[in-house]
PDB file of C-alpha atoms in Angstrom:
ATOM      1  CA  MET I   1      42.471 -15.107 -13.467  1.00  0.00           C
ATOM      2  CA  THR I   2      42.992 -17.419 -16.431  1.00  0.00           C
ATOM      3  CA  ASP I   3      46.582 -18.059 -15.297  1.00  0.00           C
ATOM      4  CA  PHE I   4      45.292 -20.091 -12.344  1.00  0.00           C
ATOM      5  CA  LEU I   5      42.760 -22.222 -14.271  1.00  0.00           C
ATOM      6  CA  SER I   6      43.495 -25.367 -16.177  1.00  0.00           C
ATOM      7  CA  GLU I   7      42.568 -25.499 -19.859  1.00  0.00           C
ATOM      8  CA  GLU I   8      39.656 -27.823 -19.064  1.00  0.00           C
ATOM      9  CA  GLU I   9      38.232 -25.368 -16.510  1.00  0.00           C
ATOM     10  CA  GLU I  10      38.628 -22.537 -19.011  1.00  0.00           C
ATOM     11  CA  ASP I  11      36.534 -24.533 -21.505  1.00  0.00           C
ATOM     12  CA  PHE I  12      33.725 -24.909 -18.975  1.00  0.00           C
ATOM     13  CA  MET I  13      33.819 -21.264 -17.964  1.00  0.00           C
ATOM     14  CA  ALA I  14      33.883 -20.093 -21.575  1.00  0.00           C
ATOM     15  CA  GLY I  15      30.641 -21.985 -22.189  1.00  0.00           C
ATOM     16  CA  GLY I  16      28.882 -20.438 -19.207  1.00  0.00           C
ATOM     17  CA  ASP I  17      29.011 -23.764 -17.370  1.00  0.00           C
ATOM     18  CA  LEU I  18      28.246 -23.860 -13.669  1.00  0.00           C
ATOM     19  CA  GLY I  19      31.647 -25.443 -13.173  1.00  0.00           C
ATOM     20  CA  GLU I  20      30.514 -29.060 -13.086  1.00  0.00           C
ATOM     21  CA  GLY I  21      31.573 -29.845 -16.637  1.00  0.00           C
ATOM     22  CA  PHE I  22      28.091 -30.748 -17.839  1.00  0.00           C
ATOM     23  CA  GLY I  23      27.519 -27.613 -19.899  1.00  0.00           C
ATOM     24  CA  ARG I  24      24.674 -26.522 -17.645  1.00  0.00           C
ATOM     25  CA  LYS I  25      23.783 -22.888 -17.334  1.00  0.00           C
ATOM     26  CA  PRO I  26      21.710 -21.223 -14.596  1.00  0.00           C
ATOM     27  CA  GLY I  27      17.938 -21.431 -15.093  1.00  0.00           C
ATOM     28  CA  GLY I  28      17.946 -24.475 -17.374  1.00  0.00           C
ATOM     29  CA  LEU I  29      16.057 -27.764 -16.995  1.00  0.00           C
ATOM     30  CA  TYR I  30      18.344 -30.779 -17.336  1.00  0.00           C
ATOM     31  CA  GLU I  31      17.868 -34.500 -16.914  1.00  0.00           C
ATOM     32  CA  GLY I  32      21.457 -35.634 -17.336  1.00  0.00           C
ATOM     33  CA  PRO I  33      24.880 -34.622 -18.592  1.00  0.00           C
ATOM     34  CA  ASP I  34      25.006 -33.294 -22.130  1.00  0.00           C
ATOM     35  CA  GLU I  35      28.447 -33.693 -23.632  1.00  0.00           C
ATOM     36  CA  THR I  36      27.635 -31.717 -26.802  1.00  0.00           C
ATOM     37  CA  THR I  37      26.806 -28.566 -24.840  1.00  0.00           C
ATOM     38  CA  ALA I  38      29.981 -28.771 -22.798  1.00  0.00           C
ATOM     39  CA  LYS I  39      32.031 -28.991 -25.980  1.00  0.00           C
ATOM     40  CA  ALA I  40      30.155 -26.249 -27.825  1.00  0.00           C
ATOM     41  CA  PHE I  41      32.733 -23.656 -26.797  1.00  0.00           C
ATOM     42  CA  LYS I  42      36.447 -23.998 -27.436  1.00  0.00           C
ATOM     43  CA  VAL I  43      39.263 -21.791 -26.231  1.00  0.00           C
ATOM     44  CA  ARG I  44      41.797 -20.660 -28.794  1.00  0.00           C
ATOM     45  CA  LYS I  45      45.104 -19.229 -27.714  1.00  0.00           C
ATOM     46  CA  GLY I  46      47.042 -17.038 -30.038  1.00  0.00           C
ATOM     47  CA  SER I  47      48.926 -13.759 -30.131  1.00  0.00           C
ATOM     48  CA  GLY I  48      48.891 -13.479 -26.333  1.00  0.00           C
ATOM     49  CA  SER I  49      45.089 -13.381 -26.023  1.00  0.00           C
ATOM     50  CA  LEU I  50      42.251 -15.821 -25.574  1.00  0.00           C
ATOM     51  CA  HIS I  51      39.552 -16.184 -28.228  1.00  0.00           C
ATOM     52  CA  TYR I  52      36.275 -17.891 -27.472  1.00  0.00           C
ATOM     53  CA  HIS I  53      34.539 -19.433 -30.451  1.00  0.00           C
ATOM     54  CA  LEU I  54      31.123 -21.023 -30.721  1.00  0.00           C
ATOM     55  CA  ILE I  55      31.237 -24.151 -32.839  1.00  0.00           C
ATOM     56  CA  LYS I  56      27.976 -24.707 -34.704  1.00  0.00           C
ATOM     57  CA  LYS I  57      26.135 -27.987 -34.335  1.00  0.00           C
ATOM     58  CA  GLY I  58      27.388 -30.562 -36.822  1.00  0.00           C
ATOM     59  CA  GLU I  59      30.577 -28.659 -37.619  1.00  0.00           C
ATOM     60  CA  ASP I  60      34.075 -29.635 -36.790  1.00  0.00           C
ATOM     61  CA  ASP I  61      36.770 -27.378 -35.467  1.00  0.00           C
ATOM     62  CA  GLY I  62      37.032 -25.705 -38.903  1.00  0.00           C
ATOM     63  CA  ASN I  63      36.934 -22.099 -40.007  1.00  0.00           C
ATOM     64  CA  LYS I  64      33.183 -21.488 -39.597  1.00  0.00           C
ATOM     65  CA  ARG I  65      32.970 -19.950 -36.128  1.00  0.00           C
ATOM     66  CA  HIS I  66      31.140 -17.138 -34.432  1.00  0.00           C
ATOM     67  CA  HIS I  67      33.375 -14.857 -32.433  1.00  0.00           C
ATOM     68  CA  VAL I  68      31.909 -14.539 -28.930  1.00  0.00           C
ATOM     69  CA  GLY I  69      34.506 -12.421 -27.200  1.00  0.00           C
ATOM     70  CA  LYS I  70      38.163 -11.641 -26.770  1.00  0.00           C
ATOM     71  CA  CYS I  71      39.885 -11.314 -23.453  1.00  0.00           C
ATOM     72  CA  SER I  72      43.414 -11.053 -22.142  1.00  0.00           C
ATOM     73  CA  ALA I  73      45.052  -9.560 -19.097  1.00  0.00           C
ATOM     74  CA  SER I  74      46.027  -6.370 -20.950  1.00  0.00           C
ATOM     75  CA  GLU I  75      42.900  -5.875 -23.071  1.00  0.00           C
ATOM     76  CA  GLU I  76      39.380  -4.976 -22.037  1.00  0.00           C
ATOM     77  CA  ARG I  77      36.667  -7.483 -22.819  1.00  0.00           C
ATOM     78  CA  GLU I  78      34.996  -6.932 -26.163  1.00  0.00           C
ATOM     79  CA  THR I  79      31.640  -8.404 -27.066  1.00  0.00           C
ATOM     80  CA  VAL I  80      30.376  -8.886 -30.586  1.00  0.00           C
ATOM     81  CA  ARG I  81      26.656  -8.668 -31.200  1.00  0.00           C
ATOM     82  CA  PRO I  82      25.405 -11.888 -32.793  1.00  0.00           C
ATOM     83  CA  SER I  83      23.713 -11.734 -36.161  1.00  0.00           C
ATOM     84  CA  ARG I  84      19.960 -12.163 -36.571  1.00  0.00           C
ATOM     85  CA  GLU I  85      20.576 -15.545 -38.183  1.00  0.00           C
ATOM     86  CA  SER I  86      22.491 -16.845 -35.155  1.00  0.00           C
ATOM     87  CA  TYR I  87      19.797 -15.429 -32.850  1.00  0.00           C
ATOM     88  CA  MET I  88      17.051 -17.270 -34.747  1.00  0.00           C
ATOM     89  CA  ARG I  89      19.107 -20.496 -34.748  1.00  0.00           C
ATOM     90  CA  CYS I  90      19.684 -20.162 -31.004  1.00  0.00           C
ATOM     91  CA  ARG I  91      15.981 -19.502 -30.423  1.00  0.00           C
ATOM     92  CA  GLN I  92      15.001 -22.505 -32.536  1.00  0.00           C
ATOM     93  CA  ASN I  93      17.464 -24.690 -30.606  1.00  0.00           C
ATOM     94  CA  SER I  94      15.927 -23.422 -27.378  1.00  0.00           C
ATOM     95  CA  ILE I  95      12.436 -24.290 -28.614  1.00  0.00           C
ATOM     96  CA  ASP I  96      13.629 -27.750 -29.697  1.00  0.00           C
ATOM     97  CA  ALA I  97      15.245 -28.337 -26.301  1.00  0.00           C
ATOM     98  CA  SER I  98      12.140 -27.277 -24.409  1.00  0.00           C
ATOM     99  CA  SER I  99       9.880 -29.483 -26.550  1.00  0.00           C
ATOM    100  CA  GLU I 100      11.933 -32.488 -25.418  1.00  0.00           C
ATOM    101  CA  VAL I 101      10.635 -31.985 -21.866  1.00  0.00           C
ATOM    102  CA  SER I 102       7.388 -33.896 -21.392  1.00  0.00           C
ATOM    103  CA  SER I 103       4.162 -32.028 -20.822  1.00  0.00           C
ATOM    104  CA  GLU I 104       3.694 -33.880 -17.513  1.00  0.00           C
ATOM    105  CA  ASP I 105       7.039 -32.537 -16.324  1.00  0.00           C
ATOM    106  CA  LEU I 106       6.022 -29.058 -17.399  1.00  0.00           C
ATOM    107  CA  LYS I 107       2.642 -29.378 -15.653  1.00  0.00           C
ATOM    108  CA  GLN I 108       4.366 -30.551 -12.483  1.00  0.00           C
ATOM    109  CA  ARG I 109       6.892 -27.715 -12.708  1.00  0.00           C
ATOM    110  CA  LEU I 110       4.055 -25.218 -13.279  1.00  0.00           C
ATOM    111  CA  GLN I 111       2.164 -26.632 -10.283  1.00  0.00           C
ATOM    112  CA  ASP I 112       5.275 -26.376  -8.099  1.00  0.00           C
ATOM    113  CA  LEU I 113       5.934 -22.817  -9.216  1.00  0.00           C
ATOM    114  CA  THR I 114       2.274 -21.873  -8.676  1.00  0.00           C
ATOM    115  CA  GLU I 115       2.438 -23.223  -5.121  1.00  0.00           C
ATOM    116  CA  GLU I 116       5.689 -21.376  -4.505  1.00  0.00           C
ATOM    117  CA  VAL I 117       4.191 -18.134  -5.842  1.00  0.00           C
ATOM    118  CA  GLU I 118       1.158 -18.598  -3.574  1.00  0.00           C
ATOM    119  CA  ILE I 119       3.410 -19.139  -0.546  1.00  0.00           C
ATOM    120  CA  LEU I 120       5.419 -16.044  -1.440  1.00  0.00           C
ATOM    121  CA  ARG I 121       2.193 -14.039  -1.888  1.00  0.00           C
ATOM    122  CA  VAL I 122       0.953 -15.080   1.578  1.00  0.00           C
ATOM    123  CA  GLU I 123       4.343 -14.238   3.112  1.00  0.00           C
ATOM    124  CA  LEU I 124       4.311 -10.868   1.364  1.00  0.00           C
ATOM    125  CA  GLU I 125       0.833 -10.104   2.716  1.00  0.00           C
ATOM    126  CA  ALA I 126       1.928 -11.101   6.235  1.00  0.00           C
ATOM    127  CA  SER I 127       5.027  -8.918   5.929  1.00  0.00           C
ATOM    128  CA  GLN I 128       2.867  -6.035   4.700  1.00  0.00           C
ATOM    129  CA  ARG I 129       0.511  -6.411   7.681  1.00  0.00           C
ATOM    130  CA  GLN I 130       3.494  -6.527  10.028  1.00  0.00           C
ATOM    131  CA  LEU I 131       4.935  -3.418   8.400  1.00  0.00           C
ATOM    132  CA  ASP I 132       1.575  -1.642   8.703  1.00  0.00           C
ATOM    133  CA  GLY I 133       1.441  -2.592  12.400  1.00  0.00           C
ATOM    134  CA  LYS I 134       4.935  -1.241  12.956  1.00  0.00           C
ATOM    135  CA  ASP I 135       3.971   1.961  11.145  1.00  0.00           C
ATOM    136  CA  GLU I 136       0.941   2.401  13.418  1.00  0.00           C
ATOM    137  CA  ALA I 137       3.072   1.715  16.504  1.00  0.00           C
ATOM    138  CA  LEU I 138       5.583   4.311  15.333  1.00  0.00           C
ATOM    139  CA  LYS I 139       2.810   6.887  14.884  1.00  0.00           C
ATOM    140  CA  ILE I 140       1.535   6.142  18.394  1.00  0.00           C
ATOM    141  CA  LEU I 141       5.033   6.513  19.843  1.00  0.00           C
ATOM    142  CA  GLN I 142       5.513   9.795  17.984  1.00  0.00           C
ATOM    143  CA  ASN I 143       2.196  11.102  19.325  1.00  0.00           C
ATOM    144  CA  MET I 144       3.175   9.993  22.831  1.00  0.00           C
ATOM    145  CA  ALA I 145       6.505  11.794  22.485  1.00  0.00           C
ATOM    146  CA  VAL I 146       4.727  14.976  21.377  1.00  0.00           C
ATOM    147  CA  PHE I 147       2.244  14.614  24.252  1.00  0.00           C
ATOM    148  CA  ASP I 148       5.063  13.995  26.749  1.00  0.00           C
ATOM    149  CA  LYS I 149       6.906  17.046  25.459  1.00  0.00           C
ATOM    150  CA  ALA I 150       3.753  19.146  25.717  1.00  0.00           C
ATOM    151  CA  THR I 151       3.062  17.743  29.182  1.00  0.00           C
ATOM    152  CA  SER I 152       6.587  18.452  30.381  1.00  0.00           C
ATOM    153  CA  HIS I 153       6.367  21.966  28.914  1.00  0.00           C
ATOM    154  CA  THR I 154       3.065  22.479  30.713  1.00  0.00           C
ATOM    155  CA  LYS I 155       4.602  21.202  33.953  1.00  0.00           C
ATOM    156  CA  VAL I 156       7.494  23.647  33.567  1.00  0.00           C
ATOM    157  CA  MET I 157       5.089  26.520  32.933  1.00  0.00           C
ATOM    158  CA  LEU I 158       2.974  25.537  35.965  1.00  0.00           C
ATOM    159  CA  GLN I 159       6.115  25.393  38.100  1.00  0.00           C
ATOM    160  CA  LYS I 160       7.147  28.868  36.915  1.00  0.00           C
ATOM    161  CA  ALA I 161       3.654  30.212  37.641  1.00  0.00           C
ATOM    162  CA  GLU I 162       3.740  28.627  41.107  1.00  0.00           C
ATOM    163  CA  ASN I 163       7.155  30.188  41.786  1.00  0.00           C
ATOM    164  CA  GLN I 164       5.896  33.607  40.635  1.00  0.00           C
ATOM    165  CA  ARG I 165       2.822  33.236  42.864  1.00  0.00           C
ATOM    166  CA  ARG I 166       5.042  32.466  45.853  1.00  0.00           C
ATOM    167  CA  VAL I 167       7.296  35.429  45.102  1.00  0.00           C
ATOM    168  CA  LEU I 168       4.287  37.733  44.723  1.00  0.00           C
ATOM    169  CA  GLU I 169       2.807  36.351  47.923  1.00  0.00           C
ATOM    170  CA  LYS I 170       6.049  37.059  49.789  1.00  0.00           C
ATOM    171  CA  VAL I 171       6.299  40.541  48.308  1.00  0.00           C
ATOM    172  CA  SER I 172       2.664  41.214  49.142  1.00  0.00           C
ATOM    173  CA  LEU I 173       3.091  40.013  52.702  1.00  0.00           C
ATOM    174  CA  THR I 174       6.244  42.046  53.072  1.00  0.00           C
ATOM    175  CA  TYR I 175       4.471  45.104  51.703  1.00  0.00           C
ATOM    176  CA  ILE I 176       1.482  44.561  53.960  1.00  0.00           C
ATOM    177  CA  HIS I 177       3.698  44.086  57.019  1.00  0.00           C
ATOM    178  CA  THR I 178       5.659  47.187  56.161  1.00  0.00           C
ATOM    179  CA  TYR I 179       2.467  49.180  55.667  1.00  0.00           C
ATOM    180  CA  ILE I 180       0.988  47.958  58.918  1.00  0.00           C
ATOM    181  CA  HIS I 181       4.206  48.666  60.751  1.00  0.00           C
ATOM    182  CA  THR I 182       4.341  52.183  59.307  1.00  0.00           C
ATOM    183  CA  CYS I 183       0.759  52.852  60.293  1.00  0.00           C
ATOM    184  CA  THR I 184       1.199  51.646  63.862  1.00  0.00           C
ATOM    185  CA  CYS I 185       4.291  53.713  64.309  1.00  0.00           C
ATOM    186  CA  CYS I 186       2.495  56.844  63.267  1.00  0.00           C
ATOM    187  CA  HIS I 187      -0.591  55.880  65.135  1.00  0.00           C
ATOM    188  CA  PHE I 188      -2.445  56.171  61.945  1.00  0.00           C
ATOM    189  CA  ILE I 189      -5.009  53.551  61.282  1.00  0.00           C
ATOM    190  CA  PRO I 190      -6.469  53.511  57.822  1.00  0.00           C
ATOM    191  CA  ILE I 191     -10.164  53.168  57.411  1.00  0.00           C
TER     192      ILE I 191
END
């Protein structure tokens, strides 16, 4: 993948940039381009592999670097867990960056997010009601299917009973006719 990218694009991607060259990462609040963030990561090429290094604020391209990862076409990606000191520095930088945003902007953002959450809550409730309605309709259809099956079974049983009644009626009539015929031939009339 890195064979197809220019060195400038590799720099942006190494820093987690969205690809616009401003050093912006997903989920951040930004007012304008920040050149220092875009240049915080540098790509080092050596020994057939790429090394990504984080350059600390106020440092030059010297020896003091944190190793972020190592990647090449033949090697698997390795990640190095940052030290507690670098975590605290990163957290402090994050706090400093967020304090630069005005409280009015934060209040407006909170208001917007609250409205969005309320809209999503209402949509979720409507979806839940719709789902409940569909569940009830499914239960009704299942009950109708069971009733139809029972009704068709009952109809089949009634048809069989009707056929048996007809057969018995025919047999009875045949038997009665035979009996009457036998009695008349013998001139015997039963009492």
